[in-house]
JSON list of C-alpha atoms in Angstrom, two decimals:
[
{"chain": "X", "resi": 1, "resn": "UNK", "atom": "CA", "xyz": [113.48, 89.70, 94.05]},
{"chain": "X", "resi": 2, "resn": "UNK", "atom": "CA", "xyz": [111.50, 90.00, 90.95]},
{"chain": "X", "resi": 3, "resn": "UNK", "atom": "CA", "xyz": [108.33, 88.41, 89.79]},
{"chain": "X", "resi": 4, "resn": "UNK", "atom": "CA", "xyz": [105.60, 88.54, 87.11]},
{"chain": "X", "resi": 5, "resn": "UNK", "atom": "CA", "xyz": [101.64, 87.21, 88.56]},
{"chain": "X", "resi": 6, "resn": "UNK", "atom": "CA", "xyz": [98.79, 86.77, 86.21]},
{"chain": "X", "resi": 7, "resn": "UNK", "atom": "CA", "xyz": [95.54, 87.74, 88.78]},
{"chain": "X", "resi": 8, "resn": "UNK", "atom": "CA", "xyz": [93.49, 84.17, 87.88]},
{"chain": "X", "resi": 9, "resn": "UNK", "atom": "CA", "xyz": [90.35, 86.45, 87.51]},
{"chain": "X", "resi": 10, "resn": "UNK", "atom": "CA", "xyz": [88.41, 86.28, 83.98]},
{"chain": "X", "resi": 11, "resn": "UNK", "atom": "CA", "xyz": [87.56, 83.91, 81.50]},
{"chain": "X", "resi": 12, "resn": "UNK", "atom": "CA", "xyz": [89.27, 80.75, 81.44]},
{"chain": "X", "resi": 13, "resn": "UNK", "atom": "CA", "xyz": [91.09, 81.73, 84.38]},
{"chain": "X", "resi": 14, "resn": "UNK", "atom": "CA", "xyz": [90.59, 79.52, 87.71]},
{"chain": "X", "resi": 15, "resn": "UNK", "atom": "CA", "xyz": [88.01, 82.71, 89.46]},
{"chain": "X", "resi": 16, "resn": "UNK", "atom": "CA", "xyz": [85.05, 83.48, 86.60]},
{"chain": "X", "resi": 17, "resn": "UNK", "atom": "CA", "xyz": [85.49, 81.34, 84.06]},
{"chain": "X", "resi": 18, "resn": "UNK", "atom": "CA", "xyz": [82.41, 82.05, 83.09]},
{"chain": "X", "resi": 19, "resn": "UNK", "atom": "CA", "xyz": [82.06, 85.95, 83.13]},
{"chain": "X", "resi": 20, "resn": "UNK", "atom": "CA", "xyz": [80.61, 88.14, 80.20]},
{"chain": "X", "resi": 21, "resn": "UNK", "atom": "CA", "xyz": [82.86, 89.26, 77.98]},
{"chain": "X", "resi": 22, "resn": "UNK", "atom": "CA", "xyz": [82.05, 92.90, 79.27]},
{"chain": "X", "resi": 23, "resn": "UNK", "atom": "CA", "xyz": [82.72, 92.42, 82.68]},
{"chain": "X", "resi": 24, "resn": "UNK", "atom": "CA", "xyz": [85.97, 90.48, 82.11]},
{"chain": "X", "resi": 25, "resn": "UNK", "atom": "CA", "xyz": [86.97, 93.06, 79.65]},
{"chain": "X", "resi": 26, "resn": "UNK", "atom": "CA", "xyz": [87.17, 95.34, 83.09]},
{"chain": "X", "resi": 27, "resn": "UNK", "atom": "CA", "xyz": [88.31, 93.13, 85.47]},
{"chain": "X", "resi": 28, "resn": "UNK", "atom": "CA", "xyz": [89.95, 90.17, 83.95]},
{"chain": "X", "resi": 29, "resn": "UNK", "atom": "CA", "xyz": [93.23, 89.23, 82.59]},
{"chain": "X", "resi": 30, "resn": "UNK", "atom": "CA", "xyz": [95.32, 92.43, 84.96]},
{"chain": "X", "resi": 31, "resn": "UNK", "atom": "CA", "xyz": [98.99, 91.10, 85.81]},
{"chain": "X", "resi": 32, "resn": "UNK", "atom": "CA", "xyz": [100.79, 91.78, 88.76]},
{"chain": "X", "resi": 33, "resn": "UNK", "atom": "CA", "xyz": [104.85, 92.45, 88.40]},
{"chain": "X", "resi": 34, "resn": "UNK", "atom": "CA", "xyz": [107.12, 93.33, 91.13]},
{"chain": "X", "resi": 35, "resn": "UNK", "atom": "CA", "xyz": [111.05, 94.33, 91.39]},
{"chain": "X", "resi": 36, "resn": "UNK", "atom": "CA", "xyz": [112.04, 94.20, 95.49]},
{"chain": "X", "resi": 37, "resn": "UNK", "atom": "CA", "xyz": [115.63, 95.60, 95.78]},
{"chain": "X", "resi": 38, "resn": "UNK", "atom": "CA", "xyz": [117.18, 95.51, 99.25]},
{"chain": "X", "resi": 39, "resn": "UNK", "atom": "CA", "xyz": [120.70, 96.18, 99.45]},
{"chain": "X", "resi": 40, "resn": "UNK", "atom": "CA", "xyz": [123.83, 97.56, 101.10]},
{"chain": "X", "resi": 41, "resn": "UNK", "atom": "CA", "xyz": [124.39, 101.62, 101.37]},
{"chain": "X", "resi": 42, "resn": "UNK", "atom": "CA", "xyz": [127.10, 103.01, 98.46]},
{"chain": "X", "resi": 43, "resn": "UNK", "atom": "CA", "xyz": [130.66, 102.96, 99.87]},
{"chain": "X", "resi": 44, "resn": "UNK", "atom": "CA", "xyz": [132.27, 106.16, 100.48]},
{"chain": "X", "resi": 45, "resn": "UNK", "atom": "CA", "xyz": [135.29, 107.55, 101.64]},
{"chain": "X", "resi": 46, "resn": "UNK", "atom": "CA", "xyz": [136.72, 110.33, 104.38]},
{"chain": "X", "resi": 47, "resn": "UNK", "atom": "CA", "xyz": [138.80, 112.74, 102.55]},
{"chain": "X", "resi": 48, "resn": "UNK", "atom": "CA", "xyz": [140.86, 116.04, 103.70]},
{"chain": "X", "resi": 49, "resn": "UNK", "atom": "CA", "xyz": [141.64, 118.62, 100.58]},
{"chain": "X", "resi": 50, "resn": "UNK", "atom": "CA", "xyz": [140.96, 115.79, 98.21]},
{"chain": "X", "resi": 51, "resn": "UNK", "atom": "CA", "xyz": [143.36, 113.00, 100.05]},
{"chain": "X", "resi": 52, "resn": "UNK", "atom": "CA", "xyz": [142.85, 110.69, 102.37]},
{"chain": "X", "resi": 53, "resn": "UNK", "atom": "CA", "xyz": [143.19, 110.96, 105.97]},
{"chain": "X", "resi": 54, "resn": "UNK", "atom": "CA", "xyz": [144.73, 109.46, 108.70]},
{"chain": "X", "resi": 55, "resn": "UNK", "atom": "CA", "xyz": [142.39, 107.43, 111.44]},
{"chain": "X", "resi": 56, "resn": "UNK", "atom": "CA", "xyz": [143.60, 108.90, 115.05]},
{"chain": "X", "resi": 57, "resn": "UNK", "atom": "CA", "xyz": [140.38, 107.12, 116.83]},
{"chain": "X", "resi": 58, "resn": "UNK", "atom": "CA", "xyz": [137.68, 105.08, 117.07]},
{"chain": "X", "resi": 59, "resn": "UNK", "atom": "CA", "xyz": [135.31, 106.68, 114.03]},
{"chain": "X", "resi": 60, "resn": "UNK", "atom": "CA", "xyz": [131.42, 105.48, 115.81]},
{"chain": "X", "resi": 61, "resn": "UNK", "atom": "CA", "xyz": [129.22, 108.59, 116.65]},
{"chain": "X", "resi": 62, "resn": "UNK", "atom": "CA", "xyz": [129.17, 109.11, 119.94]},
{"chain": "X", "resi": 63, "resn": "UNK", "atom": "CA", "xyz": [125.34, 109.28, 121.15]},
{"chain": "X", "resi": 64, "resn": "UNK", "atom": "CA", "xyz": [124.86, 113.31, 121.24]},
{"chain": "X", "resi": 65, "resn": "UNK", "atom": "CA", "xyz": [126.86, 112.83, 117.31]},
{"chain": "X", "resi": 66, "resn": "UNK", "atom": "CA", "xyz": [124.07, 110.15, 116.47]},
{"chain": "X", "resi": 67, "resn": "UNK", "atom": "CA", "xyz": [121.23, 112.74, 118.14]},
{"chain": "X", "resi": 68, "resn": "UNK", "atom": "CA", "xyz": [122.24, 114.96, 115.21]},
{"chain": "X", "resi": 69, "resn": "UNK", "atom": "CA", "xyz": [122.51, 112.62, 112.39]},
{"chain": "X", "resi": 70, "resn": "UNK", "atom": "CA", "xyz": [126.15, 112.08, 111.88]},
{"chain": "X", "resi": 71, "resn": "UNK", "atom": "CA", "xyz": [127.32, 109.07, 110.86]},
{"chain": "X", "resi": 72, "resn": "UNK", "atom": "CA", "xyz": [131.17, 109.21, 112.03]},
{"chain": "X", "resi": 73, "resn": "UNK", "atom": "CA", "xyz": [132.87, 110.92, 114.92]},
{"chain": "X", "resi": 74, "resn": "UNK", "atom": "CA", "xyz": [134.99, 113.69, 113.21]},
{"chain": "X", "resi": 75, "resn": "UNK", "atom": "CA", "xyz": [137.69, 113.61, 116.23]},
{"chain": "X", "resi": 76, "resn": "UNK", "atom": "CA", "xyz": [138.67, 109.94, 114.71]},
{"chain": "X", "resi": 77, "resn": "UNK", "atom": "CA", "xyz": [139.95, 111.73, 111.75]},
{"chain": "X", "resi": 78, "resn": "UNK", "atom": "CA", "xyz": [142.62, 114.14, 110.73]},
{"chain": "X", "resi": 79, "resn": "UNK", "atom": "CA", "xyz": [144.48, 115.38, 107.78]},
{"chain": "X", "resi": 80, "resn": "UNK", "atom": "CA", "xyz": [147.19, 113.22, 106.39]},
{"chain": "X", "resi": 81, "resn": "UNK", "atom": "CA", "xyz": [150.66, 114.13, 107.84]},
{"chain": "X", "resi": 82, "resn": "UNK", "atom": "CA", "xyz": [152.94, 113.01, 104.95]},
{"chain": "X", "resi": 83, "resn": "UNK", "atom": "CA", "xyz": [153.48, 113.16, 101.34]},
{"chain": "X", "resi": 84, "resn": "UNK", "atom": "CA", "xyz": [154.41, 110.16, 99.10]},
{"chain": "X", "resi": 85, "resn": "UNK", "atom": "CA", "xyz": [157.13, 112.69, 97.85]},
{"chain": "X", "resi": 86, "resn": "UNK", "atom": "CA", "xyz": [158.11, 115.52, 99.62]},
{"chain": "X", "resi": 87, "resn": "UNK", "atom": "CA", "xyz": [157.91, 118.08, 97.15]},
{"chain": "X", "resi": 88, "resn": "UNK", "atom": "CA", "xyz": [154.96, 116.54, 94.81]},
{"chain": "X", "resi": 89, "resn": "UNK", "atom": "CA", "xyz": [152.27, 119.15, 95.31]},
{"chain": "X", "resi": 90, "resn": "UNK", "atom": "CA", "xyz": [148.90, 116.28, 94.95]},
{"chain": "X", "resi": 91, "resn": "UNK", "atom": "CA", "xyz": [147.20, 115.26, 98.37]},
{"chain": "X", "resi": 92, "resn": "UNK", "atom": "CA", "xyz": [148.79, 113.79, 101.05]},
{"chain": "X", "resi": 93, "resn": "UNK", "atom": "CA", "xyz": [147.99, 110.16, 101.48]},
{"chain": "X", "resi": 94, "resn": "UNK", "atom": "CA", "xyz": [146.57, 109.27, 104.71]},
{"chain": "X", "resi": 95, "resn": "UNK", "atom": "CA", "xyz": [146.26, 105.72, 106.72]},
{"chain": "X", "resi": 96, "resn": "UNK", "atom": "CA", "xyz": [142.38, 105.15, 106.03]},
{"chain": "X", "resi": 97, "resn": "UNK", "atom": "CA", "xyz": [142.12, 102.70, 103.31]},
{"chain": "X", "resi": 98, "resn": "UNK", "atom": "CA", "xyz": [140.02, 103.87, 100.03]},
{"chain": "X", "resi": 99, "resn": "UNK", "atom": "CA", "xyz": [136.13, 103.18, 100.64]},
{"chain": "X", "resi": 100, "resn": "UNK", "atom": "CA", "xyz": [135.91, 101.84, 104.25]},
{"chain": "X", "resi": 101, "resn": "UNK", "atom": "CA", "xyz": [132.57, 103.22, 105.10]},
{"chain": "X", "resi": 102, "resn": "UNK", "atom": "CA", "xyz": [129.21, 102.43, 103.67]},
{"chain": "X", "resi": 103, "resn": "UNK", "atom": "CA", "xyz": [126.09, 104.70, 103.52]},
{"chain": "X", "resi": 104, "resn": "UNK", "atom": "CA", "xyz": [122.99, 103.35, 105.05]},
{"chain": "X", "resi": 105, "resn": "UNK", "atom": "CA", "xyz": [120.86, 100.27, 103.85]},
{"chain": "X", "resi": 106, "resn": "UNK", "atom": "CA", "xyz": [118.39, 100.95, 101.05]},
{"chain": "X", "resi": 107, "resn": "UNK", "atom": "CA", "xyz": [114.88, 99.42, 100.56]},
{"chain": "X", "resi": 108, "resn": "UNK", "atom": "CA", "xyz": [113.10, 99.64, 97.18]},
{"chain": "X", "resi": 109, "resn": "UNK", "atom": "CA", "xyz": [109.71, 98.18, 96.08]},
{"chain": "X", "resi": 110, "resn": "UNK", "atom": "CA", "xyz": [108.38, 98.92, 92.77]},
{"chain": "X", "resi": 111, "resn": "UNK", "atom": "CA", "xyz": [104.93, 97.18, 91.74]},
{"chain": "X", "resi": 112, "resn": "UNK", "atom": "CA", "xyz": [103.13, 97.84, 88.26]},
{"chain": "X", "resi": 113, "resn": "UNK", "atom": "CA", "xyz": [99.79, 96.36, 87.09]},
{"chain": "X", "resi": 114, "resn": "UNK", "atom": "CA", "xyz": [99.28, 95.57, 83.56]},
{"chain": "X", "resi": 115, "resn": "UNK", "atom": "CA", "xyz": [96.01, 94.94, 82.01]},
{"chain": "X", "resi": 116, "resn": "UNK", "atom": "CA", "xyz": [96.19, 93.71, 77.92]},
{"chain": "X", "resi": 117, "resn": "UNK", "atom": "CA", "xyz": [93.06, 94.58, 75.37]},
{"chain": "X", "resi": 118, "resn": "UNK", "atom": "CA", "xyz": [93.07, 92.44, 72.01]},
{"chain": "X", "resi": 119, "resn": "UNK", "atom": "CA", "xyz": [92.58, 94.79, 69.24]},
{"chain": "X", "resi": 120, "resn": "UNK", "atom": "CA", "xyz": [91.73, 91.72, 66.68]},
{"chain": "X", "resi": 121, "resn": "UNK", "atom": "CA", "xyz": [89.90, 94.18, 64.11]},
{"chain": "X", "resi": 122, "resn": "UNK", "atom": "CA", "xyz": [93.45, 95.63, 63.25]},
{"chain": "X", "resi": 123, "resn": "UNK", "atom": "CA", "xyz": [95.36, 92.30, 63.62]},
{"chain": "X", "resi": 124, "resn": "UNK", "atom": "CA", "xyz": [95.54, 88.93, 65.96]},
{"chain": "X", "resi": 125, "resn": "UNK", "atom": "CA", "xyz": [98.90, 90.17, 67.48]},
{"chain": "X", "resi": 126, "resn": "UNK", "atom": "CA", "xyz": [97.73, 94.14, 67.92]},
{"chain": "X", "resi": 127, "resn": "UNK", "atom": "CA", "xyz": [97.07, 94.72, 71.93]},
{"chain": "X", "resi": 128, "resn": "UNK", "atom": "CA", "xyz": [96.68, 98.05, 73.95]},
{"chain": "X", "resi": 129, "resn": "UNK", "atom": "CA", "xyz": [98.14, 97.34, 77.08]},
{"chain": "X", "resi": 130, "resn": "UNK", "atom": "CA", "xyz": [97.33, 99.35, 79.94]},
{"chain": "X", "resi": 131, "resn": "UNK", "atom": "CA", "xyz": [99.79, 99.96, 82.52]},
{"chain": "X", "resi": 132, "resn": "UNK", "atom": "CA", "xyz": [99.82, 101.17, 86.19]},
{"chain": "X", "resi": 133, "resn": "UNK", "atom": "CA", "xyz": [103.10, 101.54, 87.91]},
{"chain": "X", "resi": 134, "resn": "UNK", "atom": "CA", "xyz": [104.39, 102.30, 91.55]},
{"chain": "X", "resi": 135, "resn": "UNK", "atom": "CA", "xyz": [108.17, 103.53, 92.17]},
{"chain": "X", "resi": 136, "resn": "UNK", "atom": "CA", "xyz": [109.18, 103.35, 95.86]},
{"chain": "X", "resi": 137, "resn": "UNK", "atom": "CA", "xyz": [105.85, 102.25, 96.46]},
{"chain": "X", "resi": 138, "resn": "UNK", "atom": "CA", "xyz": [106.21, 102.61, 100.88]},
{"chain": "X", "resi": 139, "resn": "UNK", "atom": "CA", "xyz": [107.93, 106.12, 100.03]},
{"chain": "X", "resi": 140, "resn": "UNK", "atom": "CA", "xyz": [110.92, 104.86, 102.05]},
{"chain": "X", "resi": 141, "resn": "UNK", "atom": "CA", "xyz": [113.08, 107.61, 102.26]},
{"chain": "X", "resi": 142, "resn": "UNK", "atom": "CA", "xyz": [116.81, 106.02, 100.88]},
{"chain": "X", "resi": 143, "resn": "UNK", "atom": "CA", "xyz": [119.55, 107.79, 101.88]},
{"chain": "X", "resi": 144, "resn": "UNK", "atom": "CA", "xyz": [123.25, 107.36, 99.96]},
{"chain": "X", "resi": 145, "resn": "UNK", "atom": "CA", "xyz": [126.87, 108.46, 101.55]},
{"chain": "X", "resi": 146, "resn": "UNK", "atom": "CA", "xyz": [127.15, 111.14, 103.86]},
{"chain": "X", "resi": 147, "resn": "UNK", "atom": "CA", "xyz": [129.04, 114.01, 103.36]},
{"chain": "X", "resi": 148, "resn": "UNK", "atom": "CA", "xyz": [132.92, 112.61, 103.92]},
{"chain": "X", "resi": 149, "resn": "UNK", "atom": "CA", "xyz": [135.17, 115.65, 103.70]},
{"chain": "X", "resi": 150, "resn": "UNK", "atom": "CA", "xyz": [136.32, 116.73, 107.18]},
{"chain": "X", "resi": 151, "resn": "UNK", "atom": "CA", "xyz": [137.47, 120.52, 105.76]},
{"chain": "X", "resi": 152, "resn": "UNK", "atom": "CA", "xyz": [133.31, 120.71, 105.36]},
{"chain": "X", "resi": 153, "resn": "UNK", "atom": "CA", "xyz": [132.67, 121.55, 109.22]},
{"chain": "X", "resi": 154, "resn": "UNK", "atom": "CA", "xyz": [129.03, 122.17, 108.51]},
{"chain": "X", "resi": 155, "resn": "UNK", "atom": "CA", "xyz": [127.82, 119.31, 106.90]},
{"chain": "X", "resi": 156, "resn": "UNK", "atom": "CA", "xyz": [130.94, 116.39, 107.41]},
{"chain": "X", "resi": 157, "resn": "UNK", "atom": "CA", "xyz": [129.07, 113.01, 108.33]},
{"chain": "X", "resi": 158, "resn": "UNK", "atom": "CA", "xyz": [125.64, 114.37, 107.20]},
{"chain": "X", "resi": 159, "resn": "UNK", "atom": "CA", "xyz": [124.44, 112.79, 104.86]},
{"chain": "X", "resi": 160, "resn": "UNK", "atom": "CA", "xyz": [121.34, 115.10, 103.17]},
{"chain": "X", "resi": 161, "resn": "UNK", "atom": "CA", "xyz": [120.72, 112.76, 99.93]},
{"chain": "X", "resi": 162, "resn": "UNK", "atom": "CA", "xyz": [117.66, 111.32, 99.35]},
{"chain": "X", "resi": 163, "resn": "UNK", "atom": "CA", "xyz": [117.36, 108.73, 96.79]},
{"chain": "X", "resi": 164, "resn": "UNK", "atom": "CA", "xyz": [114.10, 108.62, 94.44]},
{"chain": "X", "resi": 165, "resn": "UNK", "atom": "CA", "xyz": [110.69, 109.33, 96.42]},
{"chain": "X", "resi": 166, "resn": "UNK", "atom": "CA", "xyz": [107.22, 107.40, 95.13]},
{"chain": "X", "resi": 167, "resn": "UNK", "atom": "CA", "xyz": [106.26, 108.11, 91.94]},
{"chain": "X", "resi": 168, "resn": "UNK", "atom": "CA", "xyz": [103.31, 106.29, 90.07]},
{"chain": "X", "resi": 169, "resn": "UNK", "atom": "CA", "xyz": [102.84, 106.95, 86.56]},
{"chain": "X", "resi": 170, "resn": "UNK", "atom": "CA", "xyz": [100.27, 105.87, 84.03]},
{"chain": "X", "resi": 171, "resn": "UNK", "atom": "CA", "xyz": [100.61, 104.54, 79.97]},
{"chain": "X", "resi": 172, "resn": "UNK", "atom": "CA", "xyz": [99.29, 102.90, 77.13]},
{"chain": "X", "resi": 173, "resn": "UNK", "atom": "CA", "xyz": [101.41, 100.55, 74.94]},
{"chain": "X", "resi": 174, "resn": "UNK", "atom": "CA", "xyz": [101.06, 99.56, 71.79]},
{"chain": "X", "resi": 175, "resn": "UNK", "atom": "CA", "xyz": [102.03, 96.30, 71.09]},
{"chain": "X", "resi": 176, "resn": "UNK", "atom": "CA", "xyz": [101.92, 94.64, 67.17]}
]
């Protein structure tokens, strides 16, 4: 979901139509933009020595597995038995299909405020536009793919990622 709002505050707006042209020089004419971005978590996959594995079990967390943050129950999963040729020396190729898992959900709202100032004594079109922008603006902490290589006991269904934190950031544009 994106959108673009011009605030109706300032002159010939609907709120102060008939404000000085100091005052609405501070608080008139600001637009609101947002970008809302809620989607599924990146697809990953479980992987032994760099091949797939075979699925032996039901692969849901168990709840002391959940208690510590994994997202799959490692005793689902085990290295794959055969080769595709018995003397090729490449990974074996295991009965999991190829990106069957997805990370968790991710929530994103980003939110800027833009304020415009005619600069008609260097040209009609010349504007300094002020800008006021919000990354992650709830600080949601967005987390990707956990960690899908069973050899890795320490960290295998962890998933220690974080995407982008807030950020806010301030500039001037010059637009002619």
């Amino acid at each position: 979901f994106a959108n673009v709002y011009d605030l109706p505050i300032g002159r010939s707006r609907r709120y102060g139509k008939d404000l000085p042209k100091g005052v609405d020089t501070a608080i008139g004419g600001f637009q609101l933009n947002n970008i809302i971005t809620w989607q599924t978590g990146p697809v990953y996959n479980v992987t032994c020595s760099g091949g797939r594995v075979d699925i032996i079990g039901d692969p849901t967390p168990t709840s002391s597995q959940e208690a510590q943050g994994l997202q799959l129950n490692r005793a689902a999963f085990r290295c794959a038995q055969t080769r595709v040729f018995p003397t090729d020396p490449s990974p074996h190729i295991g009965s999991l299909g190829r990106n069957v898992f997805r990370g968790g959900q991710q929530f994103y709202w980003d939110a800027s405020l833009f304020k415009n100032f005619p600069i008609s004594a260097i040209s009609e079109a010349f504007n300094v536009q002020f800008r006021f922008s919000a990354y992650n603006v709830l600080n949601r902490v967005n987390r990707s793919a956990p960690n899908g290589d069973i050899n890795n006991a320490a960290d295998f269904a962890n998933d220690r990622s974080e995407q982008r934190r807030r950020q806010m950031e301030f500039s001037l544009k010059l637009i002619f």
